[in-house]
């Protein structure tokens, strides 16, 4: 298994365990969605590899946990420095690997990777709770490192979503075994080298390559793992949850959504259309995306035509082209999955007013996995396309009458990750937002994220919240020590 060069960057596709590259007994092909070519053959981890990674993390844990907080924070800042020095490399590599827009990686995604490390390094040094009194006794709250942490993340923003969990886990004093997604695993390997160069001790961060049912399943079943953070699908979460329950291991799950965009009748039409077009971001492969448009009837005959005109102008093509607005889906299998949703919806009575299938011309020319930006009308609340997460560039449009009907439609899903509301009335905005079942509600904006804010979902969108102190609450064992006022030498 040789080091490969992908998009100008040398990448070692082996595991990173205990500060060493470790070859697997088998490999899997990593295919670029831009053109369908195999860009790397990556180590296919086994249960033994997972066990070795956990062993390395467990051995490294006492030393890292005992490292003073300022020293841990300094290492995290050096990792951020290393990421910032290689933003262009990482952006090019991840675009080749997962097909997301190069300009997004340059401007937002990779800078956010560095910000993840800086933010949690700084938050660690300010972490605390004021002591408080109970009948003269002093209470002191502390956050103790929990142990080995398994971080399993998806392919739509591999490095950003991984470091959103790795950074607070390391800041907390935990050690980490990260399993990157098999559909886009390469930037995690580069991160391991950056962390080594930043002085992170051997075994504190391990990268276990492989497939979920093999390496991932063995990792989460290991009783030495004391925290599991997973981003992905509900069916996989059920399997991980069952394995975690056997060991009473705390989990944090972010499982996607079916988020609504509510366009109320007093909305600024131009703003509403702008926000609606944004939902094609990353070819719809965004867990927070508002893929269900709920439009109040009084504005529908103005909003829908204006939106369709704008949506029809969206440029699809190679993600490295600055003119491209919608790139490919991540794999041939995922393209088939997305198309299955659309074709079943059409068979069930929906109408495609835009798109409606794979981009055959582009796929034939490039060999990639491009799906046309698609808008469906004539959908009903009980239809699969309205209730299930498609995770592609597929929008449904429904209309509603009274405000409470729109709120009911917004909440008529098993998910509750996010919601977007467009209205010109601040009181109405607060009233509607207060009634939506969602972990995040955006009003007259979209995708504004702060690392200090709680992030997570309701219902099948997940378990728990991360961000700010919420992350430390999960990655630590929170302790309250109670000190009596008497019994000390010198106080009688």
C-alpha positions as a Python dict, from the first residue, in 0.01 Angstrom:
ca = {
    (1, 'X'): (0, 0, 0),
    (2, 'X'): (186, 300, -133),
    (3, 'X'): (166, 669, -61),
    (4, 'X'): (-45, 827, -336),
    (5, 'X'): (-55, 1176, -480),
    (6, 'X'): (-408, 1317, -505),
    (7, 'X'): (-473, 1672, -627),
    (8, 'X'): (-106, 1755, -571),
    (9, 'X'): (-93, 1626, -213),
    (10, 'X'): (86, 1312, -98),
    (11, 'X'): (-146, 1099, 112),
    (12, 'X'): (-69, 782, 307),
    (13, 'X'): (-382, 564, 290),
    (14, 'X'): (-283, 344, 582),
    (15, 'X'): (-413, 362, 938),
    (16, 'X'): (-247, 596, 1189),
    (17, 'X'): (-220, 403, 1515),
    (18, 'X'): (0, 488, 1812),
    (19, 'X'): (204, 737, 1609),
    (20, 'X'): (280, 494, 1325),
    (21, 'X'): (142, 412, 982),
    (22, 'X'): (-8, 65, 987),
    (23, 'X'): (-99, -126, 672),
    (24, 'X'): (-420, -322, 666),
    (25, 'X'): (-456, -678, 541),
    (26, 'X'): (-690, -557, 266),
    (27, 'X'): (-789, -235, 92),
    (28, 'X'): (-1094, -64, -53),
    (29, 'X'): (-1117, 172, -351),
    (30, 'X'): (-1169, 543, -293),
    (31, 'X'): (-1353, 682, -597),
    (32, 'X'): (-1374, 1051, -686),
    (33, 'X'): (-1728, 1166, -762),
    (34, 'X'): (-1595, 1424, -1008),
    (35, 'X'): (-1512, 1162, -1271),
    (36, 'X'): (-1561, 816, -1121),
    (37, 'X'): (-1190, 733, -1109),
    (38, 'X'): (-1016, 542, -829),
    (39, 'X'): (-786, 792, -658),
    (40, 'X'): (-657, 573, -375),
    (41, 'X'): (-665, 224, -233),
    (42, 'X'): (-720, 267, 136),
    (43, 'X'): (-657, 33, 431),
    (44, 'X'): (-966, -173, 508),
    (45, 'X'): (-965, -200, 884),
    (46, 'X'): (-1052, -516, 1072),
    (47, 'X'): (-1166, -580, 1426),
    (48, 'X'): (-801, -639, 1515),
    (49, 'X'): (-705, -300, 1372),
    (50, 'X'): (-984, -135, 1572),
    (51, 'X'): (-862, -309, 1886),
    (52, 'X'): (-505, -193, 1823),
    (53, 'X'): (-623, 168, 1779),
    (54, 'X'): (-820, 158, 2104),
    (55, 'X'): (-521, 2, 2282),
    (56, 'X'): (-299, 286, 2160),
    (57, 'X'): (-553, 545, 2272),
    (58, 'X'): (-599, 379, 2612),
    (59, 'X'): (-223, 373, 2672),
    (60, 'X'): (-190, 738, 2580),
    (61, 'X'): (-487, 852, 2788),
    (62, 'X'): (-329, 886, 3136),
    (63, 'X'): (-46, 1107, 3011),
    (64, 'X'): (-267, 1329, 2796),
    (65, 'X'): (-534, 1358, 3066),
    (66, 'X'): (-267, 1469, 3313),
    (67, 'X'): (-125, 1730, 3074),
    (68, 'X'): (-210, 2077, 3211),
    (69, 'X'): (-488, 2252, 3026),
    (70, 'X'): (-266, 2536, 2895),
    (71, 'X'): (-30, 2280, 2740),
    (72, 'X'): (-316, 2089, 2576),
    (73, 'X'): (-453, 2418, 2443),
    (74, 'X'): (-114, 2513, 2301),
    (75, 'X'): (-95, 2184, 2107),
    (76, 'X'): (-443, 2244, 1964),
    (77, 'X'): (-340, 2592, 1851),
    (78, 'X'): (-35, 2444, 1678),
    (79, 'X'): (-262, 2195, 1499),
    (80, 'X'): (-473, 2492, 1385),
    (81, 'X'): (-154, 2660, 1259),
    (82, 'X'): (-71, 2347, 1061),
    (83, 'X'): (-418, 2335, 906),
    (84, 'X'): (-402, 2702, 810),
    (85, 'X'): (-65, 2651, 644),
    (86, 'X'): (-216, 2379, 424),
    (87, 'X'): (-566, 2512, 351),
    (88, 'X'): (-515, 2507, -26),
    (89, 'X'): (-384, 2149, -20),
    (90, 'X'): (-665, 2030, 202),
    (91, 'X'): (-925, 2210, -7),
    (92, 'X'): (-799, 2059, -332),
    (93, 'X'): (-773, 1713, -177),
    (94, 'X'): (-1120, 1709, -25),
    (95, 'X'): (-1281, 1845, -340),
    (96, 'X'): (-1124, 1560, -535),
    (97, 'X'): (-1231, 1312, -267),
    (98, 'X'): (-1591, 1411, -193),
    (99, 'X'): (-1689, 1642, -479),
    (100, 'X'): (-1783, 1951, -279),
    (101, 'X'): (-1712, 2294, -427),
    (102, 'X'): (-1345, 2396, -417),
    (103, 'X'): (-1430, 2758, -342),
    (104, 'X'): (-1638, 2649, -40),
    (105, 'X'): (-1349, 2444, 92),
    (106, 'X'): (-1112, 2736, 48),
    (107, 'X'): (-1331, 3008, 194),
    (108, 'X'): (-1531, 2831, 461),
    (109, 'X'): (-1480, 2463, 528),
    (110, 'X'): (-1103, 2439, 583),
    (111, 'X'): (-1082, 2768, 775),
    (112, 'X'): (-1355, 2624, 997),
    (113, 'X'): (-1135, 2317, 1059),
    (114, 'X'): (-867, 2542, 1205),
    (115, 'X'): (-1131, 2739, 1396),
    (116, 'X'): (-1257, 2419, 1559),
    (117, 'X'): (-918, 2364, 1721),
    (118, 'X'): (-868, 2728, 1821),
    (119, 'X'): (-1214, 2771, 1966),
    (120, 'X'): (-1207, 2463, 2190),
    (121, 'X'): (-848, 2532, 2295),
    (122, 'X'): (-956, 2876, 2415),
    (123, 'X'): (-1282, 2755, 2565),
    (124, 'X'): (-1092, 2497, 2769),
    (125, 'X'): (-899, 2774, 2942),
    (126, 'X'): (-1219, 2961, 3032),
    (127, 'X'): (-1417, 2652, 3131),
    (128, 'X'): (-1561, 2675, 3478),
    (129, 'X'): (-1859, 2730, 3701),
    (130, 'X'): (-1869, 2961, 4003),
    (131, 'X'): (-1851, 2782, 4336),
    (132, 'X'): (-2180, 2797, 4524),
    (133, 'X'): (-2302, 2737, 4877),
    (134, 'X'): (-2539, 2477, 5017),
    (135, 'X'): (-2610, 2520, 5390),
    (136, 'X'): (-2257, 2653, 5438),
    (137, 'X'): (-2097, 2382, 5224),
    (138, 'X'): (-1896, 2482, 4917),
    (139, 'X'): (-1979, 2316, 4584),
    (140, 'X'): (-1707, 2302, 4318),
    (141, 'X'): (-1782, 2183, 3961),
    (142, 'X'): (-1507, 2032, 3747),
    (143, 'X'): (-1483, 1863, 3406),
    (144, 'X'): (-1269, 1547, 3417),
    (145, 'X'): (-1143, 1366, 3103),
    (146, 'X'): (-1365, 1068, 3024),
    (147, 'X'): (-1129, 838, 2833),
    (148, 'X'): (-1103, 694, 2485),
    (149, 'X'): (-1342, 862, 2240),
    (150, 'X'): (-1465, 714, 1912),
    (151, 'X'): (-1544, 974, 1645),
    (152, 'X'): (-1729, 848, 1337),
    (153, 'X'): (-1818, 1110, 1080),
    (154, 'X'): (-1975, 1137, 732),
    (155, 'X'): (-1852, 1221, 386),
    (156, 'X'): (-2033, 1547, 310),
    (157, 'X'): (-1782, 1760, 506),
    (158, 'X'): (-1535, 1500, 632),
    (159, 'X'): (-1260, 1703, 795),
    (160, 'X'): (-1477, 1985, 927),
    (161, 'X'): (-1729, 1750, 1090),
    (162, 'X'): (-1455, 1525, 1227),
    (163, 'X'): (-1260, 1808, 1390),
    (164, 'X'): (-1582, 1956, 1530),
    (165, 'X'): (-1572, 1647, 1754),
    (166, 'X'): (-1200, 1568, 1769),
    (167, 'X'): (-1104, 1917, 1889),
    (168, 'X'): (-1323, 1929, 2203),
    (169, 'X'): (-1245, 1567, 2285),
    (170, 'X'): (-871, 1639, 2277),
    (171, 'X'): (-918, 1967, 2463),
    (172, 'X'): (-1105, 1779, 2734),
    (173, 'X'): (-806, 1549, 2783),
    (174, 'X'): (-953, 1248, 2603),
    (175, 'X'): (-775, 1039, 2345),
    (176, 'X'): (-944, 972, 2011),
    (177, 'X'): (-991, 699, 1756),
    (178, 'X'): (-1138, 862, 1446),
    (179, 'X'): (-1296, 654, 1171),
    (180, 'X'): (-1333, 870, 861),
    (181, 'X'): (-1598, 794, 598),
    (182, 'X'): (-1502, 533, 342),
    (183, 'X'): (-1641, 752, 62),
    (184, 'X'): (-1404, 1039, 150),
    (185, 'X'): (-1127, 929, 388),
    (186, 'X'): (-815, 1111, 274),
    (187, 'X'): (-805, 1441, 463),
    (188, 'X'): (-820, 1256, 796),
    (189, 'X'): (-491, 1091, 707),
    (190, 'X'): (-335, 1429, 638),
    (191, 'X'): (-471, 1561, 970),
    (192, 'X'): (-285, 1284, 1152),
    (193, 'X'): (43, 1412, 1010),
    (194, 'X'): (-42, 1770, 1098),
    (195, 'X'): (-120, 1669, 1457),
    (196, 'X'): (208, 1477, 1485),
    (197, 'X'): (403, 1775, 1360),
    (198, 'X'): (224, 1995, 1614),
    (199, 'X'): (356, 1781, 1898),
    (200, 'X'): (48, 1576, 1981),
    (201, 'X'): (179, 1269, 2168),
    (202, 'X'): (165, 930, 1999),
    (203, 'X'): (-165, 750, 2051),
    (204, 'X'): (-364, 1060, 2146),
    (205, 'X'): (-517, 1077, 1796),
    (206, 'X'): (-555, 761, 1590),
    (207, 'X'): (-711, 728, 1245),
    (208, 'X'): (-878, 396, 1170),
    (209, 'X'): (-961, 356, 802),
    (210, 'X'): (-1225, 113, 687),
    (211, 'X'): (-1590, 27, 639),
    (212, 'X'): (-1860, 90, 894),
    (213, 'X'): (-1985, -269, 935),
    (214, 'X'): (-1628, -389, 988),
    (215, 'X'): (-1393, -137, 1150),
    (216, 'X'): (-1669, 91, 1279),
    (217, 'X'): (-1871, -186, 1438),
    (218, 'X'): (-1568, -326, 1621),
    (219, 'X'): (-1469, 20, 1741),
    (220, 'X'): (-1802, 112, 1900),
    (221, 'X'): (-1838, -233, 2061),
    (222, 'X'): (-1506, -204, 2245),
    (223, 'X'): (-1579, -169, 2617),
    (224, 'X'): (-1271, 53, 2661),
    (225, 'X'): (-1434, 329, 2454),
    (226, 'X'): (-1597, 574, 2692),
    (227, 'X'): (-1756, 821, 2450),
    (228, 'X'): (-1900, 774, 2099),
    (229, 'X'): (-1976, 1066, 1869),
    (230, 'X'): (-2149, 969, 1545),
    (231, 'X'): (-2284, 1168, 1253),
    (232, 'X'): (-2477, 972, 994),
    (233, 'X'): (-2795, 779, 931),
    (234, 'X'): (-3067, 662, 1168),
    (235, 'X'): (-3024, 290, 1083),
    (236, 'X'): (-2652, 305, 1160),
    (237, 'X'): (-2721, 499, 1479),
    (238, 'X'): (-2951, 222, 1596),
    (239, 'X'): (-2669, -31, 1555),
    (240, 'X'): (-2419, 193, 1733),
    (241, 'X'): (-2670, 267, 2008),
    (242, 'X'): (-2722, -104, 2071),
    (243, 'X'): (-2346, -162, 2093),
    (244, 'X'): (-2302, 140, 2321),
    (245, 'X'): (-2588, 28, 2546),
    (246, 'X'): (-2414, -302, 2613),
    (247, 'X'): (-2123, -110, 2766),
    (248, 'X'): (-2331, 183, 2899),
    (249, 'X'): (-2122, 415, 2682),
    (250, 'X'): (-2257, 770, 2638),
    (251, 'X'): (-2333, 867, 2280),
    (252, 'X'): (-2381, 1189, 2086),
    (253, 'X'): (-2575, 1141, 1762),
    (254, 'X'): (-2633, 1389, 1478),
    (255, 'X'): (-2854, 1206, 1233),
    (256, 'X'): (-2965, 1450, 967),
    (257, 'X'): (-3298, 1610, 906),
    (258, 'X'): (-3590, 1701, 685),
    (259, 'X'): (-3587, 2070, 758),
    (260, 'X'): (-3853, 2317, 644),
    (261, 'X'): (-3821, 2661, 485),
    (262, 'X'): (-4131, 2856, 587),
    (263, 'X'): (-4203, 3151, 361),
    (264, 'X'): (-4471, 3358, 534),
    (265, 'X'): (-4694, 3601, 347),
    (266, 'X'): (-4518, 3911, 484),
    (267, 'X'): (-4172, 3790, 374),
    (268, 'X'): (-3932, 3995, 166),
    (269, 'X'): (-3968, 3813, -167),
    (270, 'X'): (-3611, 3875, -283),
    (271, 'X'): (-3468, 3752, 46),
    (272, 'X'): (-3692, 3445, 42),
    (273, 'X'): (-3577, 3352, -310),
    (274, 'X'): (-3211, 3404, -217),
    (275, 'X'): (-3243, 3178, 86),
    (276, 'X'): (-3433, 2918, -115),
    (277, 'X'): (-3163, 2895, -383),
    (278, 'X'): (-2900, 2843, -109),
    (279, 'X'): (-3057, 2507, -28),
    (280, 'X'): (-2883, 2350, -329),
    (281, 'X'): (-2556, 2401, -138),
    (282, 'X'): (-2323, 2098, -164),
    (283, 'X'): (-2570, 1938, -408),
    (284, 'X'): (-2821, 1912, -125),
    (285, 'X'): (-2585, 1695, 81),
    (286, 'X'): (-2621, 1912, 391),
    (287, 'X'): (-2790, 1779, 701),
    (288, 'X'): (-2916, 2128, 788),
    (289, 'X'): (-3057, 2200, 443),
    (290, 'X'): (-3418, 2317, 423),
    (291, 'X'): (-3539, 2087, 148),
    (292, 'X'): (-3912, 2124, 225),
    (293, 'X'): (-4044, 2462, 112),
    (294, 'X'): (-4367, 2558, 289),
    (295, 'X'): (-4510, 2870, 127),
    (296, 'X'): (-4809, 3064, 254),
    (297, 'X'): (-5078, 3077, -14),
    (298, 'X'): (-5097, 3457, -30),
    (299, 'X'): (-4736, 3480, -152),
    (300, 'X'): (-4709, 3148, -338),
    (301, 'X'): (-4802, 3282, -684),
    (302, 'X'): (-4515, 3532, -659),
    (303, 'X'): (-4255, 3326, -476),
    (304, 'X'): (-4272, 3000, -671),
    (305, 'X'): (-4225, 3145, -1023),
    (306, 'X'): (-3948, 3376, -903),
    (307, 'X'): (-3772, 3088, -732),
    (308, 'X'): (-3797, 2859, -1033),
    (309, 'X'): (-3645, 3124, -1260),
    (310, 'X'): (-3346, 3152, -1025),
    (311, 'X'): (-3318, 2776, -968),
    (312, 'X'): (-3315, 2709, -1342),
    (313, 'X'): (-3005, 2927, -1373),
    (314, 'X'): (-2803, 2729, -1118),
    (315, 'X'): (-2482, 2608, -1284),
    (316, 'X'): (-2390, 2242, -1242),
    (317, 'X'): (-2047, 2108, -1326),
    (318, 'X'): (-1697, 2029, -1205),
    (319, 'X'): (-1660, 2145, -846),
    (320, 'X'): (-1318, 2293, -921),
    (321, 'X'): (-1466, 2539, -1172),
    (322, 'X'): (-1534, 2877, -1005),
    (323, 'X'): (-1859, 2908, -1205),
    (324, 'X'): (-2003, 2584, -1066),
    (325, 'X'): (-2277, 2612, -805),
    (326, 'X'): (-2384, 2247, -780),
    (327, 'X'): (-2133, 1963, -801),
    (328, 'X'): (-2182, 1586, -802),
    (329, 'X'): (-2325, 1347, -550),
    (330, 'X'): (-2066, 1153, -357),
    (331, 'X'): (-2102, 811, -525),
    (332, 'X'): (-2286, 611, -788),
    (333, 'X'): (-2473, 430, -511),
    (334, 'X'): (-2588, 756, -358),
    (335, 'X'): (-2698, 889, -697),
    (336, 'X'): (-2910, 578, -743),
    (337, 'X'): (-3057, 624, -396),
    (338, 'X'): (-3152, 987, -461),
    (339, 'X'): (-3303, 902, -797),
    (340, 'X'): (-3504, 626, -637),
    (341, 'X'): (-3671, 879, -409),
    (342, 'X'): (-3754, 1106, -702),
    (343, 'X'): (-3888, 834, -930),
    (344, 'X'): (-4110, 693, -656),
    (345, 'X'): (-4244, 1042, -587),
    (346, 'X'): (-4322, 1097, -955),
    (347, 'X'): (-4497, 762, -969),
    (348, 'X'): (-4700, 866, -665),
    (349, 'X'): (-4829, 1181, -831),
    (350, 'X'): (-4563, 1447, -781),
    (351, 'X'): (-4460, 1672, -1070),
    (352, 'X'): (-4103, 1772, -1154),
    (353, 'X'): (-4114, 2142, -1240),
    (354, 'X'): (-3733, 2141, -1257),
    (355, 'X'): (-3493, 1853, -1319),
    (356, 'X'): (-3618, 1511, -1218),
    (357, 'X'): (-3326, 1278, -1285),
    (358, 'X'): (-2950, 1233, -1325),
    (359, 'X'): (-2762, 1480, -1544),
    (360, 'X'): (-2704, 1229, -1821),
    (361, 'X'): (-2505, 1456, -2050),
    (362, 'X'): (-2265, 1563, -1775),
    (363, 'X'): (-2226, 1211, -1639),
    (364, 'X'): (-2154, 1070, -1985),
    (365, 'X'): (-1895, 1339, -2051),
    (366, 'X'): (-1715, 1325, -1715),
    (367, 'X'): (-1785, 983, -1569),
    (368, 'X'): (-1906, 1156, -1250),
    (369, 'X'): (-2221, 1131, -1040),
    (370, 'X'): (-2422, 1445, -1115),
    (371, 'X'): (-2793, 1477, -1034),
    (372, 'X'): (-3001, 1759, -1178),
    (373, 'X'): (-3122, 2023, -932),
    (374, 'X'): (-3481, 1909, -892),
    (375, 'X'): (-3799, 2077, -767),
    (376, 'X'): (-4115, 1874, -706),
    (377, 'X'): (-4467, 2007, -662),
    (378, 'X'): (-4796, 1826, -613),
    (379, 'X'): (-4659, 1641, -311),
    (380, 'X'): (-4872, 1533, -17),
    (381, 'X'): (-4774, 1535, 353),
    (382, 'X'): (-4777, 1157, 380),
    (383, 'X'): (-4545, 1097, 81),
    (384, 'X'): (-4202, 945, 131),
    (385, 'X'): (-4033, 1234, -51),
    (386, 'X'): (-4173, 1475, 210),
    (387, 'X'): (-4099, 1262, 516),
    (388, 'X'): (-3761, 1096, 445),
    (389, 'X'): (-3419, 1254, 414),
    (390, 'X'): (-3311, 1239, 49),
    (391, 'X'): (-2971, 1409, 91),
    (392, 'X'): (-2953, 1535, -264),
    (393, 'X'): (-3050, 1844, -468),
    (394, 'X'): (-3422, 1770, -442),
    (395, 'X'): (-3670, 2032, -318),
    (396, 'X'): (-4040, 1980, -248),
    (397, 'X'): (-4287, 2271, -244),
    (398, 'X'): (-4611, 2274, -46),
    (399, 'X'): (-4847, 2562, 26),
    (400, 'X'): (-5052, 2637, 335),
    (401, 'X'): (-5322, 2878, 448),
    (402, 'X'): (-5325, 2993, 811),
    (403, 'X'): (-4999, 3029, 1001),
    (404, 'X'): (-5078, 2741, 1234),
    (405, 'X'): (-5120, 2512, 934),
    (406, 'X'): (-4769, 2598, 818),
    (407, 'X'): (-4629, 2526, 1164),
    (408, 'X'): (-4810, 2192, 1172),
    (409, 'X'): (-4665, 2099, 831),
    (410, 'X'): (-4317, 2205, 946),
    (411, 'X'): (-4340, 1977, 1247),
    (412, 'X'): (-4498, 1684, 1057),
    (413, 'X'): (-4176, 1483, 1040),
    (414, 'X'): (-3980, 1245, 1259),
    (415, 'X'): (-3682, 1480, 1234),
    (416, 'X'): (-3609, 1809, 1408),
    (417, 'X'): (-3262, 1934, 1323),
    (418, 'X'): (-3322, 2282, 1183),
    (419, 'X'): (-3579, 2518, 1034),
    (420, 'X'): (-3565, 2844, 839),
    (421, 'X'): (-3835, 3111, 863),
    (422, 'X'): (-3876, 3414, 636),
    (423, 'X'): (-4102, 3689, 768),
    (424, 'X'): (-4106, 4067, 795),
    (425, 'X'): (-4255, 4077, 1144),
    (426, 'X'): (-4027, 4028, 1446),
    (427, 'X'): (-4309, 3933, 1682),
    (428, 'X'): (-4436, 3681, 1432),
    (429, 'X'): (-4085, 3543, 1389),
    (430, 'X'): (-4051, 3483, 1762),
    (431, 'X'): (-4398, 3326, 1780),
    (432, 'X'): (-4336, 3086, 1492),
    (433, 'X'): (-3980, 2996, 1595),
    (434, 'X'): (-4104, 2917, 1944),
    (435, 'X'): (-4343, 2656, 1805),
    (436, 'X'): (-4104, 2476, 1571),
    (437, 'X'): (-3946, 2146, 1673),
    (438, 'X'): (-3584, 2204, 1575),
    (439, 'X'): (-3243, 2228, 1735),
    (440, 'X'): (-3165, 2541, 1532),
    (441, 'X'): (-3405, 2797, 1385),
    (442, 'X'): (-3279, 3057, 1138),
    (443, 'X'): (-3495, 3364, 1082),
    (444, 'X'): (-3431, 3560, 760),
    (445, 'X'): (-3091, 3391, 732),
    (446, 'X'): (-2938, 3047, 678),
    (447, 'X'): (-2636, 2852, 796),
    (448, 'X'): (-2515, 3111, 1046),
    (449, 'X'): (-2320, 2899, 1295),
    (450, 'X'): (-2132, 2989, 1612),
    (451, 'X'): (-1914, 2730, 1784),
    (452, 'X'): (-2039, 2845, 2123),
    (453, 'X'): (-2402, 2769, 2032),
    (454, 'X'): (-2568, 2436, 2113),
    (455, 'X'): (-2595, 2212, 1808),
    (456, 'X'): (-2807, 1900, 1774),
    (457, 'X'): (-3153, 1784, 1685),
    (458, 'X'): (-3484, 1662, 1816),
    (459, 'X'): (-3655, 1333, 1739),
    (460, 'X'): (-3469, 1119, 1488),
    (461, 'X'): (-3228, 1404, 1420),
    (462, 'X'): (-3018, 1287, 1711),
    (463, 'X'): (-2930, 1275, 2078),
    (464, 'X'): (-2761, 1551, 2274),
    (465, 'X'): (-2607, 1889, 2201),
    (466, 'X'): (-2250, 1989, 2123),
    (467, 'X'): (-2083, 2329, 2104),
    (468, 'X'): (-1931, 2549, 2371),
    (469, 'X'): (-1962, 2407, 2720),
    (470, 'X'): (-2215, 2153, 2590),
    (471, 'X'): (-1926, 1975, 2416),
    (472, 'X'): (-1725, 1954, 2736),
    (473, 'X'): (-2032, 1829, 2920),
    (474, 'X'): (-2037, 1534, 2679),
    (475, 'X'): (-1666, 1461, 2641),
    (476, 'X'): (-1600, 1491, 3015),
    (477, 'X'): (-1721, 1335, 3336),
    (478, 'X'): (-1870, 1637, 3509),
    (479, 'X'): (-1801, 1628, 3881),
    (480, 'X'): (-1937, 1824, 4177),
    (481, 'X'): (-1715, 1824, 4487),
    (482, 'X'): (-1881, 1938, 4811),
    (483, 'X'): (-1662, 2077, 5090),
    (484, 'X'): (-1787, 2091, 5448),
    (485, 'X'): (-1729, 2408, 5653),
    (486, 'X'): (-1588, 2206, 5946),
    (487, 'X'): (-1333, 1935, 6007),
    (488, 'X'): (-1028, 2124, 5885),
    (489, 'X'): (-712, 2156, 6090),
    (490, 'X'): (-718, 2480, 6281),
    (491, 'X'): (-1097, 2540, 6277),
    (492, 'X'): (-1184, 2332, 6577),
}
